[in-house]
Amino acid sequence: MATAPSARWHRLAVLAALMLAAFTFNTAENLPIGLLKLISDDVQVSLSAVGYLVTAYGLTVALVSLPLAQATRSMPRRHVLTVLLAALVLSSLVSALGSSYWLLMAARLVTALAQALFWAVMGPVAVGLFAPAVRGRVIGVLSVAGSLALVLGVPLGTWLGQQSAWQVPLVVLAGLGLVSLVTIAVLLPTSRPEEGHAAYGSAPDKRRFQIVLATTALSATGAFAGYTYLVKFLGDVSGFSDTSVSALLMVSGIAGVVGVTIAGPLLDRYPRRTLALPVATQAAGMLGLYAFGSAPAGAVACLVLLGGSLGPVFMATQSQMLRFAPGRTEIALAANSGAYNAGIAGGALLGGLVLPAWDVRATFLVGGLLTVTSFAVLLTERMLPPAEQGRQAGSGRTVDSSPAEQVRSLSGARATQPARIKR
């Protein structure tokens, strides 16, 4: 039987492995952006075709997050995570060893399938390792790890690919995934996924669940309606050189890491404010770029606001899913991840329609107005009565709504957090 210090060490090691996995998945998703030219020249396809590797990845995550979470909801989390990380390792190696564009696309779609379920499972597993009072802080450190992918993972992977070959950083990602896989396979306990305190929302409420889900979709759509075309905006409107734009993108990424680092410890104490404030900041950043982006100083200030808000918005909605999930939390998290990725795809499409009709500044105006709409939707949560919690009479177990009920908010009894079961 593990002693208290060793048990605590095991929990911290598993949390570190989950953080490393989040970093690796996010880096794998976005790495082709930095390796665009290298892959295009080597595989002999157009730059836009390489860009489709990122687009197809995001769409896959958006479409399959919820179905995969539903299909695996009764499987032990250790087994699920082990399979997902094995898929990450193998698909990264196939991507590195293959020379065909379509083999590369197929391997990335396998990674996307694994990531779609990983984001749904990771939160409840990590939160379930620690006391309920620190849920927000656990989600915060996971978000910091994911945010570091854009600040460190993609730039370092790009540099490594430029110094050697584009396949090399993919092999490195496979190695990082293998470290996470072994740690989780050895140290994470095998238990029924519904047993832990993180398996159910702490204050289940279908209406609040819907509001947060709508906030996620609208804010992501608004953000990426403009953010997708940020490079063009900074060059054409703000007048920055290509070298300066690269540095500004790094500044935006650093602001994102700072944002989630600051917001993470506040999630447990101020759950409403740590979602409302980043959404409002995102709106201010986008509308500020539209209004003041032609002045370099104004553009930099608004870019910092925008970059610093993107990570905290998603992190805070994930934390709220753990509170308001009307049934199992991994289903709620999968729905939130799907809504976010759908927002990314929809925002890029919306911006692409606005761009030729008006100009690149208009993409930030439209995105900013959508973000304001998401903020208005979020405010309606304050008008709702306190969340009700009820248990099945005489059973001691909660009523678990079906996955469809969670997403569609069909009528029926609300599920609540079950009594904690000792492992």
Coordinates of C-alpha atoms in Angstrom, one line a residue:
M1 CA 0.0 0.0 0.0
A2 CA 1.4 3.4 -1.0
T3 CA 2.4 5.8 1.8
A4 CA 1.0 9.3 1.8
P5 CA 4.2 10.9 0.4
S6 CA 4.5 8.4 -2.4
A7 CA 0.8 8.7 -3.2
R8 CA 1.2 12.5 -3.4
W9 CA 4.2 12.1 -5.6
H10 CA 2.2 9.8 -7.9
R11 CA -0.5 12.4 -8.2
L12 CA 2.0 15.1 -9.1
A13 CA 3.8 12.9 -11.6
V14 CA 0.5 12.1 -13.3
L15 CA -0.4 15.8 -13.4
A16 CA 3.0 16.6 -14.9
A17 CA 2.4 13.8 -17.5
L18 CA -1.0 15.3 -18.4
M19 CA 0.6 18.7 -18.7
L20 CA 3.3 17.3 -21.0
A21 CA 0.6 15.5 -23.1
A22 CA -1.4 18.8 -23.4
F23 CA 1.7 20.6 -24.6
T24 CA 2.6 17.8 -27.1
F25 CA -0.9 17.6 -28.5
N26 CA -1.2 21.4 -29.0
T27 CA 2.3 21.6 -30.5
A28 CA 1.4 18.7 -32.9
E29 CA -1.8 20.5 -34.0
N30 CA -0.1 23.8 -34.9
L31 CA 3.4 22.7 -35.9
P32 CA 2.6 22.6 -39.7
I33 CA 2.1 26.3 -39.5
G34 CA 5.8 26.8 -38.8
L35 CA 6.9 24.0 -41.1
L36 CA 4.7 25.1 -44.0
K37 CA 7.4 25.8 -46.5
L38 CA 9.6 22.9 -45.6
I39 CA 6.7 20.4 -45.9
S40 CA 5.5 22.0 -49.1
D41 CA 8.9 21.7 -50.8
D42 CA 9.6 18.2 -49.6
V43 CA 6.2 16.6 -50.3
Q44 CA 5.7 18.7 -53.4
V45 CA 2.3 20.2 -52.7
S46 CA 1.1 23.8 -52.5
L47 CA 1.3 25.9 -49.3
S48 CA -2.5 25.9 -49.1
A49 CA -2.5 22.1 -49.2
V50 CA -0.2 22.1 -46.2
G51 CA -2.5 24.6 -44.5
Y52 CA -5.4 22.1 -44.9
L53 CA -3.5 19.8 -42.5
V54 CA -4.3 22.3 -39.8
T55 CA -7.9 22.9 -41.0
A56 CA -8.7 19.3 -41.3
Y57 CA -7.3 18.7 -37.8
G58 CA -9.5 21.3 -36.2
L59 CA -12.6 20.2 -38.0
T60 CA -12.0 16.6 -36.9
V61 CA -11.7 17.6 -33.3
A62 CA -14.9 19.7 -33.5
L63 CA -16.9 16.8 -35.1
V64 CA -15.8 13.8 -33.1
S65 CA -15.2 15.2 -29.5
L66 CA -18.7 14.4 -28.3
P67 CA -19.3 11.1 -30.1
L68 CA -15.9 9.7 -28.8
A69 CA -16.7 10.9 -25.3
Q70 CA -20.0 9.1 -25.4
A71 CA -18.6 5.9 -26.7
T72 CA -15.9 5.7 -24.0
R73 CA -17.8 7.0 -21.0
S74 CA -17.7 3.7 -19.2
M75 CA -14.0 2.8 -19.9
P76 CA -11.3 3.2 -17.2
R77 CA -9.5 6.4 -17.8
R78 CA -6.0 4.9 -17.5
H79 CA -6.8 2.6 -20.4
V80 CA -8.3 5.4 -22.4
L81 CA -5.4 7.8 -21.9
T82 CA -2.9 5.0 -22.6
V83 CA -4.5 4.3 -26.0
L84 CA -4.8 8.0 -26.8
L85 CA -1.1 8.6 -26.1
A86 CA -0.1 5.5 -28.0
A87 CA -2.1 6.9 -31.0
L88 CA -0.2 10.2 -30.6
V89 CA 3.2 8.5 -30.6
L90 CA 2.5 6.2 -33.5
S91 CA 0.8 8.9 -35.7
S92 CA 3.7 11.3 -35.0
L93 CA 6.2 8.6 -36.1
V94 CA 4.2 7.7 -39.2
S95 CA 4.0 11.5 -40.1
A96 CA 7.8 11.6 -39.8
L97 CA 8.6 8.5 -41.7
G98 CA 6.0 9.0 -44.5
S99 CA 6.8 10.9 -47.7
S100 CA 3.2 11.0 -49.1
Y101 CA 0.9 14.0 -48.5
W102 CA -2.1 11.7 -48.0
L103 CA -0.3 9.5 -45.6
L104 CA 0.7 12.7 -43.6
M105 CA -2.9 13.8 -43.7
A106 CA -4.2 10.4 -42.5
A107 CA -1.6 10.3 -39.6
R108 CA -2.7 13.8 -38.5
L109 CA -6.3 12.9 -38.5
V110 CA -5.4 10.0 -36.2
T111 CA -3.7 12.5 -33.9
A112 CA -6.8 14.7 -34.1
L113 CA -9.1 11.8 -33.1
A114 CA -6.8 11.2 -30.1
Q115 CA -6.7 14.9 -29.1
A116 CA -10.5 15.2 -29.4
L117 CA -11.0 12.6 -26.6
F118 CA -7.9 13.6 -24.7
W119 CA -9.3 17.1 -23.9
A120 CA -12.6 15.6 -22.7
V121 CA -10.9 13.0 -20.4
M122 CA -7.9 15.0 -19.2
G123 CA -9.7 17.5 -17.0
P124 CA -11.8 15.1 -14.9
V125 CA -8.8 12.8 -14.5
A126 CA -6.5 15.6 -13.3
V127 CA -9.1 17.3 -11.1
G128 CA -10.1 13.9 -9.6
L129 CA -6.5 13.5 -8.3
F130 CA -6.8 16.4 -5.9
A131 CA -9.3 18.0 -3.5
P132 CA -12.4 19.6 -5.0
A133 CA -11.4 23.0 -3.6
V134 CA -8.5 23.3 -6.0
R135 CA -10.4 22.3 -9.2
G136 CA -9.7 25.7 -10.8
R137 CA -6.0 25.7 -10.1
V138 CA -5.6 22.2 -11.6
I139 CA -7.4 23.3 -14.8
G140 CA -5.2 26.4 -14.7
V141 CA -1.9 24.5 -14.8
L142 CA -3.1 22.3 -17.6
S143 CA -4.1 25.4 -19.5
V144 CA -0.6 26.9 -19.0
A145 CA 0.9 23.8 -20.4
G146 CA -1.3 23.9 -23.5
S147 CA -0.6 27.6 -24.0
L148 CA 3.1 27.1 -23.9
A149 CA 2.8 25.0 -27.1
L150 CA 2.3 28.2 -29.2
V151 CA 5.0 30.2 -27.3
L152 CA 7.6 27.4 -27.1
G153 CA 6.6 24.3 -28.8
V154 CA 5.8 25.6 -32.3
P155 CA 8.8 28.1 -32.4
L156 CA 11.3 25.5 -31.2
G157 CA 9.8 22.8 -33.5
T158 CA 10.1 25.2 -36.4
W159 CA 13.7 26.1 -35.6
L160 CA 14.6 22.4 -35.2
G161 CA 13.0 21.6 -38.5
Q162 CA 14.9 24.4 -40.2
Q163 CA 18.2 23.2 -38.8
S164 CA 17.7 19.6 -39.7
A165 CA 14.5 18.3 -41.5
W166 CA 10.8 18.9 -40.9
Q167 CA 10.4 15.3 -39.8
V168 CA 12.8 15.7 -36.8
P169 CA 10.4 17.7 -34.5
L170 CA 7.7 15.1 -35.2
V171 CA 10.1 12.4 -33.8
V172 CA 10.7 14.6 -30.8
L173 CA 6.9 14.9 -30.2
A174 CA 6.6 11.2 -30.4
G175 CA 9.3 10.9 -27.7
L176 CA 7.4 13.4 -25.4
G177 CA 4.2 11.5 -25.9
L178 CA 6.0 8.3 -25.0
V179 CA 7.1 9.8 -21.7
S180 CA 3.5 10.8 -20.8
L181 CA 2.2 7.4 -21.9
V182 CA 4.6 5.4 -19.7
T183 CA 4.0 7.7 -16.6
I184 CA 0.2 7.5 -16.9
A185 CA 0.2 3.8 -17.6
V186 CA 2.3 3.0 -14.5
L187 CA 1.0 5.6 -12.0
L188 CA -2.6 6.4 -12.8
P189 CA -4.9 4.1 -10.8
T190 CA -7.4 2.0 -12.7
S191 CA -10.9 2.9 -11.5
R192 CA -14.4 3.3 -12.9
P193 CA -14.7 6.7 -14.5
E194 CA -17.9 7.6 -12.6
E195 CA -16.4 7.0 -9.2
G196 CA -14.3 10.1 -8.7
H197 CA -15.7 13.4 -7.4
A198 CA -14.7 15.1 -10.7
A199 CA -17.0 12.7 -12.7
Y200 CA -20.0 15.0 -12.1
G201 CA -20.6 18.7 -12.0
S202 CA -20.3 20.3 -8.5
A203 CA -23.3 22.5 -9.2
P204 CA -25.2 20.8 -12.1
D205 CA -27.5 23.1 -14.0
K206 CA -28.7 22.6 -17.6
R207 CA -29.5 26.2 -18.3
R208 CA -26.1 27.5 -17.1
F209 CA -24.4 24.7 -19.0
Q210 CA -26.1 25.9 -22.2
I211 CA -25.2 29.5 -21.5
V212 CA -21.5 28.7 -21.1
L213 CA -21.5 26.5 -24.2
A214 CA -23.0 29.3 -26.2
T215 CA -20.4 31.7 -24.8
T216 CA -17.7 29.3 -25.9
A217 CA -19.0 29.0 -29.5
L218 CA -19.7 32.8 -29.9
S219 CA -16.5 34.0 -28.4
A220 CA -14.3 31.5 -30.4
T221 CA -16.1 32.4 -33.6
G222 CA -15.6 36.1 -32.9
A223 CA -12.0 35.7 -31.9
F224 CA -10.9 33.8 -35.0
A225 CA -13.0 35.8 -37.5
G226 CA -10.2 38.4 -37.0
Y227 CA -7.3 36.5 -35.4
T228 CA -7.0 34.2 -38.5
Y229 CA -6.1 37.2 -40.5
L230 CA -3.9 38.9 -37.9
V231 CA -0.7 38.8 -39.9
K232 CA -2.3 40.5 -42.8
F233 CA -3.8 43.1 -40.5
L234 CA -0.5 43.9 -38.8
G235 CA 1.2 44.3 -42.2
D236 CA -1.5 46.1 -44.2
V237 CA -3.2 48.2 -41.5
S238 CA -0.6 48.7 -38.8
G239 CA 2.4 48.9 -41.2
F240 CA 4.7 46.4 -39.4
S241 CA 7.4 44.6 -41.3
D242 CA 7.5 40.8 -41.6
T243 CA 10.2 40.6 -38.9
S244 CA 8.2 42.8 -36.5
V245 CA 5.0 40.7 -37.1
S246 CA 6.8 37.6 -36.1
A247 CA 7.9 39.3 -32.9
L248 CA 4.4 40.6 -32.2
L249 CA 3.0 37.1 -32.6
M250 CA 5.4 35.9 -29.9
V251 CA 4.3 38.8 -27.7
S252 CA 0.7 37.7 -28.2
G253 CA 1.6 34.2 -27.2
I254 CA 3.5 35.3 -24.1
A255 CA 0.5 37.5 -23.1
G256 CA -1.7 34.3 -23.4
V257 CA 0.6 32.4 -21.0
V258 CA 0.6 35.3 -18.6
G259 CA -3.2 35.4 -18.8
V260 CA -3.8 31.8 -17.9
T261 CA -1.1 31.9 -15.2
I262 CA -2.9 34.8 -13.5
A263 CA -6.5 33.6 -14.1
G264 CA -5.9 29.9 -13.0
P265 CA -5.5 30.5 -9.3
L266 CA -8.6 32.8 -9.3
L267 CA -11.0 30.2 -10.9
D268 CA -12.0 28.6 -7.6
R269 CA -12.5 31.9 -5.8
Y270 CA -14.1 34.0 -8.5
P271 CA -15.6 31.6 -11.1
R272 CA -17.9 34.1 -12.8
R273 CA -15.4 37.0 -13.0
T274 CA -12.6 34.8 -14.4
L275 CA -14.9 34.1 -17.4
A276 CA -16.6 37.4 -17.8
L277 CA -13.4 39.5 -17.6
P278 CA -11.5 37.6 -20.3
V279 CA -14.5 37.7 -22.7
A280 CA -14.8 41.5 -22.1
T281 CA -11.1 41.9 -22.6
Q282 CA -11.3 39.9 -25.9
A283 CA -14.0 42.2 -27.1
A284 CA -12.0 45.3 -26.1
G285 CA -8.9 43.9 -27.9
M286 CA -10.7 43.2 -31.2
L287 CA -12.7 46.4 -31.3
G288 CA -9.6 48.3 -30.3
L289 CA -7.7 46.8 -33.2
Y290 CA -10.5 47.9 -35.5
A291 CA -10.6 51.4 -34.1
F292 CA -6.9 52.1 -33.3
G293 CA -5.0 49.4 -35.2
S294 CA -3.6 51.9 -37.8
A295 CA -1.4 53.3 -35.0
P296 CA 1.5 50.9 -34.2
A297 CA 1.3 51.6 -30.4
G298 CA -2.5 51.1 -30.4
A299 CA -2.1 47.9 -32.3
V300 CA 0.4 46.5 -29.9
A301 CA -1.6 47.4 -26.9
C302 CA -4.8 45.9 -28.3
L303 CA -2.9 42.8 -29.5
V304 CA -1.7 42.2 -25.9
L305 CA -5.3 42.4 -24.7
L306 CA -6.5 40.0 -27.4
G307 CA -3.6 37.5 -26.9
G308 CA -4.0 37.7 -23.1
S309 CA -7.7 36.8 -23.2
L310 CA -7.9 33.9 -25.6
G311 CA -6.4 31.3 -23.3
P312 CA -8.3 32.4 -20.2
V313 CA -11.6 32.3 -22.0
F314 CA -11.3 28.7 -22.9
M315 CA -9.8 27.7 -19.6
A316 CA -12.6 29.4 -17.7
T317 CA -15.3 27.8 -19.8
Q318 CA -13.7 24.4 -19.1
S319 CA -13.8 25.2 -15.4
Q320 CA -17.4 26.1 -15.6
M321 CA -18.2 22.9 -17.4
L322 CA -16.9 21.1 -14.3
R323 CA -19.3 23.1 -12.2
F324 CA -22.5 23.1 -14.3
A325 CA -22.3 19.8 -16.2
P326 CA -25.8 18.3 -15.9
G327 CA -24.4 14.8 -16.0
R328 CA -20.9 13.4 -16.6
T329 CA -18.2 16.1 -16.9
E330 CA -16.3 14.5 -19.7
I331 CA -19.4 14.7 -21.9
A332 CA -19.7 18.4 -21.0
L333 CA -16.0 19.0 -21.6
A334 CA -16.2 17.3 -25.0
A335 CA -19.2 19.4 -26.0
N336 CA -17.2 22.5 -24.9
S337 CA -14.1 21.5 -26.9
G338 CA -16.3 20.7 -29.9
A339 CA -18.0 24.1 -29.6
Y340 CA -14.6 25.9 -29.4
N341 CA -13.1 24.1 -32.4
A342 CA -16.3 24.7 -34.4
G343 CA -16.0 28.3 -33.5
I344 CA -12.4 28.4 -34.8
A345 CA -13.5 26.9 -38.1
G346 CA -16.6 29.1 -38.3
G347 CA -14.7 32.2 -37.4
A348 CA -12.1 31.6 -40.1
L349 CA -14.8 31.0 -42.6
L350 CA -16.7 34.1 -41.5
G351 CA -13.6 36.2 -41.7
G352 CA -12.8 34.8 -45.1
L353 CA -16.3 36.0 -46.3
V354 CA -15.9 39.5 -44.8
L355 CA -12.3 40.0 -46.1
P356 CA -13.1 40.3 -49.8
A357 CA -16.4 42.1 -49.2
W358 CA -14.9 44.9 -47.1
D359 CA -11.3 44.8 -45.8
V360 CA -9.2 43.1 -43.1
R361 CA -10.2 45.8 -40.5
A362 CA -13.8 44.7 -40.9
T363 CA -13.0 41.2 -39.8
F364 CA -12.0 42.5 -36.3
L365 CA -15.2 44.7 -36.2
V366 CA -17.4 41.7 -36.9
G367 CA -15.4 39.5 -34.6
G368 CA -15.6 42.1 -31.8
L369 CA -19.3 42.4 -32.2
L370 CA -19.7 38.7 -31.9
T371 CA -17.6 38.7 -28.8
V372 CA -19.8 41.4 -27.3
T373 CA -22.8 39.2 -28.1
S374 CA -21.1 36.3 -26.3
F375 CA -20.6 38.6 -23.3
A376 CA -24.3 39.6 -23.3
V377 CA -25.3 35.9 -23.4
L378 CA -23.0 35.2 -20.4
L379 CA -24.6 38.0 -18.4
T380 CA -28.0 36.2 -18.6
E381 CA -26.5 33.5 -16.3
R382 CA -26.7 36.0 -13.4
M383 CA -30.5 36.2 -13.8
L384 CA -31.0 32.5 -13.2
P385 CA -31.9 31.2 -9.7
P386 CA -29.2 29.2 -7.8
A387 CA -28.5 25.7 -9.3
E388 CA -30.6 23.0 -7.7
Q389 CA -29.1 19.7 -6.6
G390 CA -31.1 16.6 -5.9
R391 CA -30.4 12.9 -5.5
Q392 CA -32.5 9.9 -6.3
A393 CA -34.6 9.1 -3.4
G394 CA -33.1 6.4 -1.2
S395 CA -30.3 5.5 -3.5
G396 CA -27.3 7.7 -2.6
R397 CA -26.5 7.9 -6.3
T398 CA -27.1 10.7 -8.7
V399 CA -29.4 10.7 -11.7
D400 CA -27.0 10.7 -14.6
S401 CA -28.5 12.5 -17.7
S402 CA -27.7 11.0 -21.0
P403 CA -25.2 12.6 -23.3
A404 CA -27.9 13.9 -25.6
E405 CA -29.7 15.5 -22.6
Q406 CA -26.5 17.4 -21.7
V407 CA -26.1 18.9 -25.1
R408 CA -29.7 19.4 -26.0
S409 CA -31.0 20.1 -22.5
L410 CA -34.0 17.8 -22.9
S411 CA -36.5 17.6 -20.0
G412 CA -35.7 15.3 -17.1
A413 CA -34.2 15.2 -13.7
R414 CA -30.9 17.0 -13.2
A415 CA -27.9 15.0 -12.3
T416 CA -25.8 15.9 -9.4
Q417 CA -22.4 15.0 -7.9
P418 CA -22.4 11.6 -6.3
A419 CA -21.0 10.7 -3.0
R420 CA -17.2 10.4 -3.2
I421 CA -16.1 6.8 -3.4
K422 CA -12.8 5.8 -1.8
R423 CA -10.4 4.0 -4.0

